[in-house]
XYZ file of C-alpha atoms in Angstrom:
516
model
C -23.772 -14.744 -11.944
C -23.398 -14.639 -15.526
C -20.189 -13.233 -17.247
C -19.997 -12.471 -20.944
C -17.365 -12.187 -23.376
C -18.036 -10.885 -26.820
C -16.101 -12.154 -29.875
C -16.107 -10.938 -33.378
C -15.478 -12.991 -36.692
C -15.900 -12.588 -40.048
C -19.724 -14.128 -40.070
C -20.439 -11.328 -37.339
C -20.652 -10.891 -33.768
C -21.508 -13.802 -31.163
C -21.868 -13.567 -27.693
C -20.137 -16.418 -25.699
C -21.923 -16.894 -22.182
C -19.728 -17.974 -19.407
C -21.565 -18.744 -16.567
C -20.171 -19.538 -13.010
C -21.219 -23.245 -13.188
C -19.976 -23.980 -16.621
C -16.640 -26.326 -16.603
C -14.593 -23.594 -18.609
C -15.285 -20.986 -15.593
C -14.734 -23.568 -13.154
C -11.255 -24.444 -14.334
C -10.232 -20.972 -14.935
C -11.104 -19.977 -11.557
C -9.155 -22.982 -10.003
C -6.094 -22.291 -11.937
C -6.410 -18.579 -11.009
C -6.935 -19.416 -7.253
C -3.552 -21.549 -7.579
C -1.852 -18.972 -9.661
C 0.660 -18.505 -6.851
C 2.060 -21.929 -7.671
C 2.689 -20.768 -11.139
C 4.482 -17.646 -9.542
C 6.558 -19.602 -7.733
C 7.784 -21.585 -10.717
C 8.482 -18.201 -12.544
C 10.384 -17.087 -9.450
C 12.569 -19.784 -9.655
C 13.425 -19.146 -13.256
C 14.029 -15.318 -12.557
C 16.504 -16.301 -10.078
C 18.273 -18.264 -12.839
C 18.229 -15.297 -15.280
C 19.158 -12.863 -12.943
C 22.412 -14.784 -11.955
C 23.223 -15.845 -15.382
C 22.692 -12.053 -16.356
C 24.667 -10.648 -13.779
C 27.489 -13.434 -14.417
C 27.224 -11.990 -18.158
C 27.606 -8.532 -17.365
C 30.568 -8.967 -14.763
C 32.668 -11.066 -16.922
C 31.962 -10.062 -20.677
C 32.428 -5.870 -20.111
C 35.454 -3.904 -18.592
C 33.926 -1.831 -15.785
C 36.162 1.298 -14.783
C 35.777 0.642 -11.205
C 35.801 -2.930 -10.548
C 38.691 -5.465 -11.109
C 39.354 -7.358 -13.910
C 38.890 -11.281 -13.278
C 39.238 -13.995 -16.040
C 35.756 -15.516 -16.320
C 34.925 -18.730 -14.645
C 33.034 -21.644 -15.778
C 29.461 -21.095 -15.542
C 28.118 -24.569 -15.652
C 29.419 -25.754 -12.031
C 27.497 -22.805 -10.840
C 24.386 -23.717 -12.322
C 24.074 -26.818 -10.031
C 24.485 -24.368 -6.980
C 22.111 -21.517 -8.421
C 19.371 -23.934 -8.718
C 19.805 -24.242 -4.977
C 19.784 -20.507 -4.654
C 16.288 -20.480 -6.309
C 15.141 -23.052 -4.126
C 15.958 -21.248 -0.832
C 15.006 -17.826 -2.387
C 11.183 -19.350 -2.719
C 11.422 -21.451 0.168
C 12.155 -18.133 1.990
C 9.087 -15.940 0.339
C 7.013 -18.761 1.176
C 7.907 -18.577 4.759
C 7.486 -15.107 4.801
C 3.955 -15.526 3.636
C 4.572 -14.082 0.239
C 2.514 -16.547 -1.626
C -0.363 -16.068 0.212
C -3.434 -14.663 -1.167
C -6.565 -12.715 0.322
C -5.491 -9.949 2.201
C -5.164 -6.639 -0.007
C -4.262 -3.014 0.399
C -1.020 -1.532 2.022
C -0.439 -4.795 4.241
C -0.411 -7.325 1.460
C 1.962 -5.239 -0.656
C 4.200 -4.577 2.226
C 4.363 -8.337 2.875
C 5.378 -8.823 -0.870
C 7.797 -6.258 -0.863
C 9.327 -7.824 2.426
C 9.128 -11.409 1.467
C 10.918 -10.794 -1.817
C 13.638 -8.853 -0.213
C 14.235 -10.894 2.887
C 14.080 -14.180 0.601
C 16.766 -12.748 -1.473
C 19.164 -11.805 1.512
C 18.476 -15.463 2.859
C 19.718 -16.700 -0.537
C 22.825 -14.496 -1.168
C 23.926 -15.732 2.281
C 23.741 -19.224 1.075
C 25.452 -18.063 -2.360
C 28.305 -16.414 -0.227
C 28.574 -19.618 1.786
C 28.742 -22.042 -0.977
C 31.297 -19.720 -2.765
C 33.625 -19.674 0.583
C 33.403 -23.399 0.847
C 33.820 -24.094 -2.918
C 37.126 -22.147 -3.888
C 36.491 -23.180 -7.597
C 33.208 -21.008 -7.421
C 34.868 -17.969 -6.082
C 32.810 -15.126 -7.545
C 33.257 -11.333 -7.925
C 31.210 -9.588 -5.245
C 29.472 -7.461 -8.074
C 27.986 -10.972 -8.724
C 26.065 -11.150 -5.678
C 25.017 -7.658 -5.532
C 23.821 -7.994 -9.056
C 22.122 -11.238 -8.749
C 19.742 -9.868 -5.542
C 19.081 -6.544 -7.248
C 18.142 -8.327 -10.589
C 15.900 -10.969 -9.006
C 14.359 -8.499 -6.710
C 13.527 -6.024 -9.784
C 12.402 -9.132 -11.775
C 10.144 -10.833 -8.968
C 8.675 -7.294 -8.082
C 7.864 -6.730 -11.983
C 6.477 -10.105 -12.221
C 3.767 -9.201 -9.137
C 3.234 -6.073 -10.961
C 2.189 -7.882 -14.280
C 0.102 -10.125 -12.547
C -1.874 -7.253 -10.510
C -2.432 -5.644 -14.077
C -3.563 -8.826 -15.370
C -5.820 -9.079 -12.357
C -7.554 -6.005 -12.914
C -8.170 -6.796 -16.570
C -9.915 -9.692 -15.734
C -11.825 -8.398 -13.248
C -12.871 -5.277 -15.709
C -14.479 -7.958 -17.890
C -16.488 -9.332 -15.146
C -14.558 -12.356 -14.587
C -13.475 -14.209 -11.213
C -15.390 -11.627 -8.923
C -15.254 -12.723 -5.356
C -18.759 -13.013 -3.380
C -18.323 -11.584 0.063
C -20.732 -11.352 3.044
C -20.770 -8.655 5.629
C -21.694 -9.077 8.979
C -22.213 -6.631 11.906
C -24.423 -3.499 13.047
C -25.595 -1.186 10.444
C -23.516 1.628 11.639
C -20.465 -0.155 11.286
C -20.992 -1.729 8.021
C -22.483 1.324 6.164
C -19.209 3.056 5.560
C -17.329 -0.016 4.908
C -19.914 -1.171 2.296
C -19.828 2.335 0.700
C -15.983 2.342 0.199
C -16.122 -1.166 -0.957
C -18.408 -0.312 -3.688
C -16.547 2.801 -4.849
C -13.006 1.015 -4.865
C -13.002 -2.721 -5.034
C -14.262 -3.761 -8.537
C -13.620 -7.283 -8.196
C -15.981 -7.964 -5.278
C -19.841 -8.659 -5.313
C -21.554 -8.479 -2.124
C -23.654 -11.561 -1.630
C -25.742 -10.097 1.598
C -25.822 -8.684 4.846
C -26.100 -10.118 8.230
C -27.176 -7.023 10.251
C -27.859 -6.466 13.665
C -28.434 -3.579 16.137
C -25.591 -2.882 18.877
C -28.485 -2.713 21.695
C -30.736 -5.274 20.279
C -33.463 -3.046 19.352
C -35.727 -3.491 16.339
C -34.190 -4.100 12.913
C -33.543 -0.831 10.749
C -34.175 -0.384 7.321
C -30.894 0.885 5.949
C -31.066 2.420 2.083
C -27.447 1.182 1.760
C -28.445 -2.465 2.124
C -31.578 -2.107 0.067
C -29.816 -4.189 -2.952
C -28.900 -6.992 -0.806
C -30.686 -9.646 0.913
C -30.386 -8.944 4.911
C -30.530 -11.667 7.671
C -30.692 -10.516 11.175
C -28.800 -12.903 13.490
C -25.773 -15.178 13.013
C -27.783 -18.287 13.312
C -28.981 -17.556 10.016
C -25.361 -17.894 8.709
C -25.889 -21.587 7.093
C -29.451 -20.084 5.436
C -27.675 -17.192 4.136
C -24.705 -19.483 2.547
C -27.398 -21.727 1.193
C -29.138 -19.139 -0.388
C -26.165 -17.048 -1.469
C -22.880 -18.851 -1.441
C -20.074 -16.574 -0.469
C -15.970 -16.793 -0.548
C -15.283 -14.365 2.397
C -16.968 -13.164 5.325
C -16.307 -9.688 6.758
C -17.243 -9.344 10.645
C -17.504 -6.086 12.318
C -18.199 -7.097 15.985
C -19.172 -3.957 17.345
C -19.588 -3.755 21.185
C -23.196 -5.022 21.960
C -25.226 -5.231 25.164
C -27.618 -7.608 26.969
C -29.052 -10.577 25.219
C -27.538 -9.313 22.273
C -23.977 -9.251 23.240
C -24.294 -12.640 24.815
C -25.700 -14.065 22.011
C -22.841 -12.886 19.744
C -20.276 -14.170 22.063
C -21.801 -17.753 21.904
C -22.462 -17.914 18.365
C -18.420 -16.657 17.423
C -17.178 -20.250 17.734
C -19.722 -21.390 15.435
C -18.731 -19.036 12.649
C -15.409 -19.731 13.206
C -16.048 -23.418 12.664
C -18.811 -22.958 9.962
C -16.082 -20.706 7.731
C -13.201 -23.246 8.504
C -15.235 -26.202 7.190
C -16.206 -24.502 3.809
C -13.021 -22.592 2.860
C -14.519 -19.494 3.685
C -11.894 -16.569 4.403
C -12.941 -14.846 7.626
C -11.769 -11.118 8.072
C -12.684 -8.774 11.294
C -13.189 -5.310 11.092
C -12.073 -3.596 14.223
C -13.916 -0.848 15.871
C -12.395 2.472 16.033
C -11.189 2.398 19.665
C -9.352 -0.663 19.020
C -6.949 0.745 16.374
C -5.069 2.821 18.856
C -3.280 -0.305 20.327
C -1.268 -2.909 18.363
C -1.107 -6.698 19.208
C 2.328 -7.292 19.933
C 2.692 -10.847 21.460
C 0.532 -13.546 22.748
C 1.077 -15.919 25.792
C -0.497 -17.261 28.682
C -1.196 -16.028 32.394
C -1.417 -18.598 35.164
C -2.949 -20.892 32.322
C -5.136 -18.209 30.678
C -4.498 -17.106 27.028
C -3.533 -13.634 26.745
C -2.199 -10.910 24.585
C -0.135 -7.993 25.331
C -1.278 -4.637 24.157
C 0.709 -1.376 23.877
C 0.123 2.195 22.862
C 1.170 3.609 19.316
C 4.503 4.523 19.606
C 7.810 4.274 17.848
C 10.766 2.903 19.833
C 13.701 4.511 20.049
C 15.672 2.033 17.922
C 13.211 2.009 15.338
C 13.428 5.928 15.472
C 17.246 5.395 14.787
C 16.579 3.117 11.859
C 14.352 5.713 10.360
C 16.553 8.708 11.170
C 19.545 6.877 9.214
C 17.564 6.089 6.337
C 16.380 9.549 6.424
C 19.852 10.938 5.968
C 20.902 8.689 3.253
C 18.162 9.364 1.199
C 18.461 12.999 1.342
C 22.071 13.137 1.068
C 22.075 11.065 -2.193
C 19.067 13.427 -3.177
C 20.911 16.613 -2.656
C 24.367 15.573 -4.111
C 22.957 13.744 -6.993
C 20.078 16.059 -7.820
C 22.246 18.917 -7.667
C 22.026 19.916 -11.832
C 18.281 19.082 -11.711
C 17.882 21.889 -8.694
C 20.003 24.299 -10.751
C 17.810 23.879 -13.853
C 14.822 24.450 -11.462
C 16.302 27.506 -9.914
C 16.972 29.139 -13.301
C 13.450 28.299 -14.563
C 11.832 29.581 -11.379
C 13.836 32.842 -11.503
C 13.638 33.719 -15.118
C 9.897 32.851 -15.606
C 8.464 34.849 -12.595
C 9.393 37.591 -10.465
C 10.091 36.791 -6.917
C 12.607 34.645 -4.767
C 13.364 30.988 -5.940
C 12.346 29.434 -2.696
C 9.288 29.662 -0.528
C 8.815 28.770 3.143
C 5.637 28.053 5.152
C 5.461 27.568 8.848
C 4.278 23.721 9.240
C 3.968 21.606 12.491
C 6.670 19.162 12.996
C 7.134 16.192 15.795
C 5.524 17.561 19.359
C 3.686 20.283 17.958
C 6.669 22.634 17.366
C 6.659 24.844 14.198
C 9.555 24.839 11.472
C 9.903 26.451 7.893
C 9.027 23.780 5.115
C 10.843 24.727 2.137
C 9.689 24.586 -1.748
C 10.341 25.572 -4.979
C 8.167 28.655 -5.445
C 5.189 27.802 -7.752
C 3.015 30.788 -7.169
C 3.138 34.671 -7.944
C 4.281 36.989 -5.457
C 0.867 38.467 -4.244
C -0.546 34.961 -4.004
C -2.526 35.818 -1.182
C -4.326 38.609 -2.893
C -5.033 36.789 -5.991
C -6.763 33.871 -4.276
C -8.875 36.560 -2.513
C -9.935 37.983 -5.640
C -10.523 34.987 -7.223
C -12.668 33.398 -4.844
C -14.802 36.921 -4.719
C -15.223 36.395 -8.170
C -16.203 32.518 -8.140
C -18.175 32.476 -4.604
C -18.740 28.818 -5.532
C -15.290 27.489 -5.105
C -14.771 29.073 -1.761
C -16.222 25.898 0.087
C -13.961 23.765 -1.837
C -10.883 25.821 -0.789
C -12.160 26.103 3.112
C -12.782 22.043 2.901
C -9.790 21.052 0.974
C -7.323 23.981 1.237
C -6.560 23.073 -2.613
C -8.313 24.172 -6.226
C -8.261 22.200 -8.788
C -7.316 25.209 -11.147
C -5.436 27.298 -8.761
C -5.194 30.977 -10.532
C -1.816 31.783 -8.242
C -0.051 28.934 -9.450
C 2.682 30.270 -12.617
C 3.231 27.903 -15.760
C 6.583 26.687 -14.186
C 4.966 25.823 -11.121
C 2.144 23.871 -12.988
C 4.922 21.829 -14.460
C 6.786 21.464 -11.107
C 3.804 20.315 -9.139
C 2.822 17.734 -11.873
C 6.137 16.011 -11.315
C 6.301 16.690 -7.427
C 9.376 18.735 -8.214
C 8.439 21.384 -5.961
C 9.130 19.476 -2.973
C 12.876 18.906 -3.554
C 14.074 21.412 -1.316
C 12.289 19.872 1.786
C 15.026 17.072 1.502
C 17.216 19.813 3.262
C 14.176 19.754 6.009
C 14.865 16.127 6.130
C 18.709 16.272 6.599
C 18.239 18.866 9.596
C 15.591 16.695 11.240
C 12.538 18.640 11.031
C 10.939 16.226 8.367
C 11.035 12.734 7.513
C 11.098 11.493 3.956
C 8.083 8.996 4.510
C 5.503 10.313 6.862
C 1.957 12.089 7.775
C 1.494 15.121 5.407
C 2.985 18.219 7.086
C 0.018 20.852 8.476
C -0.323 24.040 9.263
C -1.884 25.388 12.593
C -5.286 26.093 11.019
C -5.791 22.298 10.004
C -5.297 21.187 13.572
C -9.194 21.331 14.740
C -9.801 19.263 11.845
C -7.621 16.275 13.285
C -9.470 16.382 16.898
C -8.238 13.722 18.946
C -6.148 12.540 16.122
C -3.907 15.352 16.571
C -1.921 14.041 19.405
C -1.280 11.013 17.250
C -0.092 13.241 14.461
C 2.498 14.595 16.874
C 4.105 11.010 17.864
C 6.188 11.463 14.177
C 7.730 13.885 11.824
C 5.959 14.796 8.929
C 7.328 13.623 5.654
C 7.637 14.644 1.918
C 5.898 11.566 0.746
C 3.423 9.345 2.629
C 0.277 7.043 2.377
C -1.732 10.232 1.136
C 0.655 11.223 -1.626
C 0.572 7.485 -2.984
C -3.205 6.888 -2.575
C -5.028 9.454 -4.710
C -3.780 12.790 -3.586
C -5.985 15.180 -4.826
C -8.783 12.669 -5.504
C -9.141 12.022 -1.759
C -11.220 13.624 0.766
C -9.532 15.724 3.779
C -11.014 12.878 6.440
C -9.581 10.110 4.183
C -5.951 12.030 4.511
C -6.307 12.001 8.192
C -7.175 8.338 8.107
C -4.266 7.642 6.189
C -2.129 9.834 8.444
C -3.584 7.940 11.427
C -2.884 4.299 9.598
C 0.657 5.248 9.005
C 1.228 6.246 12.373
C -0.189 3.062 14.059
C 1.135 0.596 11.556
C 4.753 1.955 10.985
C 7.275 -0.119 9.859
C 10.601 0.174 7.788
C 8.968 -2.202 5.256
C 6.209 0.472 4.759
C 8.357 3.539 4.281
C 10.329 1.181 1.529
C 7.053 0.543 -0.114
C 5.740 4.227 0.005
C 9.113 5.317 -1.568
C 8.514 2.845 -4.538
C 4.962 3.732 -4.885
C 5.592 7.312 -4.893
C 7.893 6.862 -7.992
C 5.236 4.918 -9.720
C 2.783 7.596 -8.889
C 5.220 10.503 -9.926
C 5.809 8.721 -13.150
C 1.975 8.014 -14.068
C 1.040 11.316 -12.631
C -1.868 9.599 -11.098
C -3.681 12.342 -8.368
C -1.377 14.794 -9.403
C -2.682 18.657 -8.396
C-alpha cells in the first residue's frame, strides 16, 4: 500500500510517496505501535503537575470554606510525589490501561477504569506517607485536588491522542490490515459495518466457508477481496497478503466441516502467536445472552461457569445510589436553568410547560415520562396533516418514529432538543425510581413488537435519560442499531459503563453530534 503526503513550497508542488516498506514509514510505524511508552512518561509528568498545581492553589489563595494552613515546603514532597506517579502508572498498567488493540465501548471503559482506579491506589499511598511522615502533613484538599486534576489531565491526554490518531488515519497512514475468517452469512454484516465505520482498517482478504460444508458461494460484498476457502490456506493467505489482525467468526458447523474447524483452531492460535497477529473472536448471536464469569476445573477438566444476563442486588443498590445522587444534584443545582426554561416555554407558545407520555419501565410496567413541552398543542393533528401532504415521509416516520424536520416542534423546542434540555424533568422520574440516569431508551407500547425476543431482556433494567444509543449517533443510527445498543448495555452493564456514558453524553451535548 502506498500512502502519499503532498507538500507545497515556493518552487511549486511536490508529492512525497511514503510506502509501507520505506525506512521512514517503518520507523514511524514502530514508534506509533509503542506510543503507550510515551503515554506512560507523560502520565508521570502529569501527576507531578497535578500535585504541584493543587499545592499552589491550596496554599496561595484564601478559600472561604477551607481553613488556613501555613504553606509547607514543597521540595520534600517532590521526592514522594515521584513515588506517587510511579504507583499511579503501575496501577494503570496493571489494569490494562496501556494495552492497545481493542476499540469501542469496552476499550474506553477500560481506559476510564484504569485511570480512576490507579489514581485511587496512588492517593491511598499519599495518605499513608502523609500519616507516617508528620512533616508532610497536607490539607485534605490537596489529596482531592491531586486526584481530580490527575484524572482530568490523563483523560485529556488520551482524548488528544485519539484525535491525533484519527488525523493520521485520515491521511492514509498507519492503516491496519485485517483478515476475516468464517461463514459468509456471519461475516457479511461485520464487513459492511467495518467498511462504514473503521476508516483506519484495510481488509486484506477473507477466509470463507459454509456452515454445512456446501459449495463455496459468490458473495458480492467479498468481490473486491481475495477469498480463501479453508483455514489450511492461512499460511498462503499471510504470505500473499500479510495482515496484523485476524477476526474469526466460529459459527456452528456440522459434519466434516465442523470437525475440520475444531482440528484447525489450535493451529490458528499458534500461527497468530508466532507472527504477532492479534486474534479476535466474533461470537455467534446466541452466545451473547450469557456472560463468562469464572474459569476453573471440574475433576481435572477445564470449565467456565456461565450465567444468564442479570444485574445482581448489590449492583442494583450501587446503581440506585448513583441515580439518587446525580438526580438530586441536577434538580438542586439546575433550578435556575429550570426556571428559565419554564418561562421560555410558557411565553413562546400556548400550552402547558411539561409534557407527559406513557412509557415502559422495568418489568414492562407503564409510567409517565416527563419532558419540557417542545411541540405545539395539537401535535397529532399537525403531524397527520403534514404526512398527508408529504406521503414520502410517512415511511420514515413509521420506521424511526422520528422526522428530521418535525413540523410539530416549536422554536423554543428546537433549541431545547438541540442541547437535550427538554429531558431535564426526567431527573424527577429518576428520583421516583421509574428511570435511571443511564439505561436503554424508554419506549412506548407500540414499539414492543420491534424488539421481538429482546423485549424480555429490555425489561431487566430501568430505562435511562441517556444511554449508549444517545452517545453513539442518536438520530444517525437505525432502529435496529438502537435495539442492539440497548441489548449490549443490558448484557455488559457495569458501573464504569455508566460513568463512561455520562462523560460521553456531556461531550455529545457540547458538540451536538447526532442531535435531533
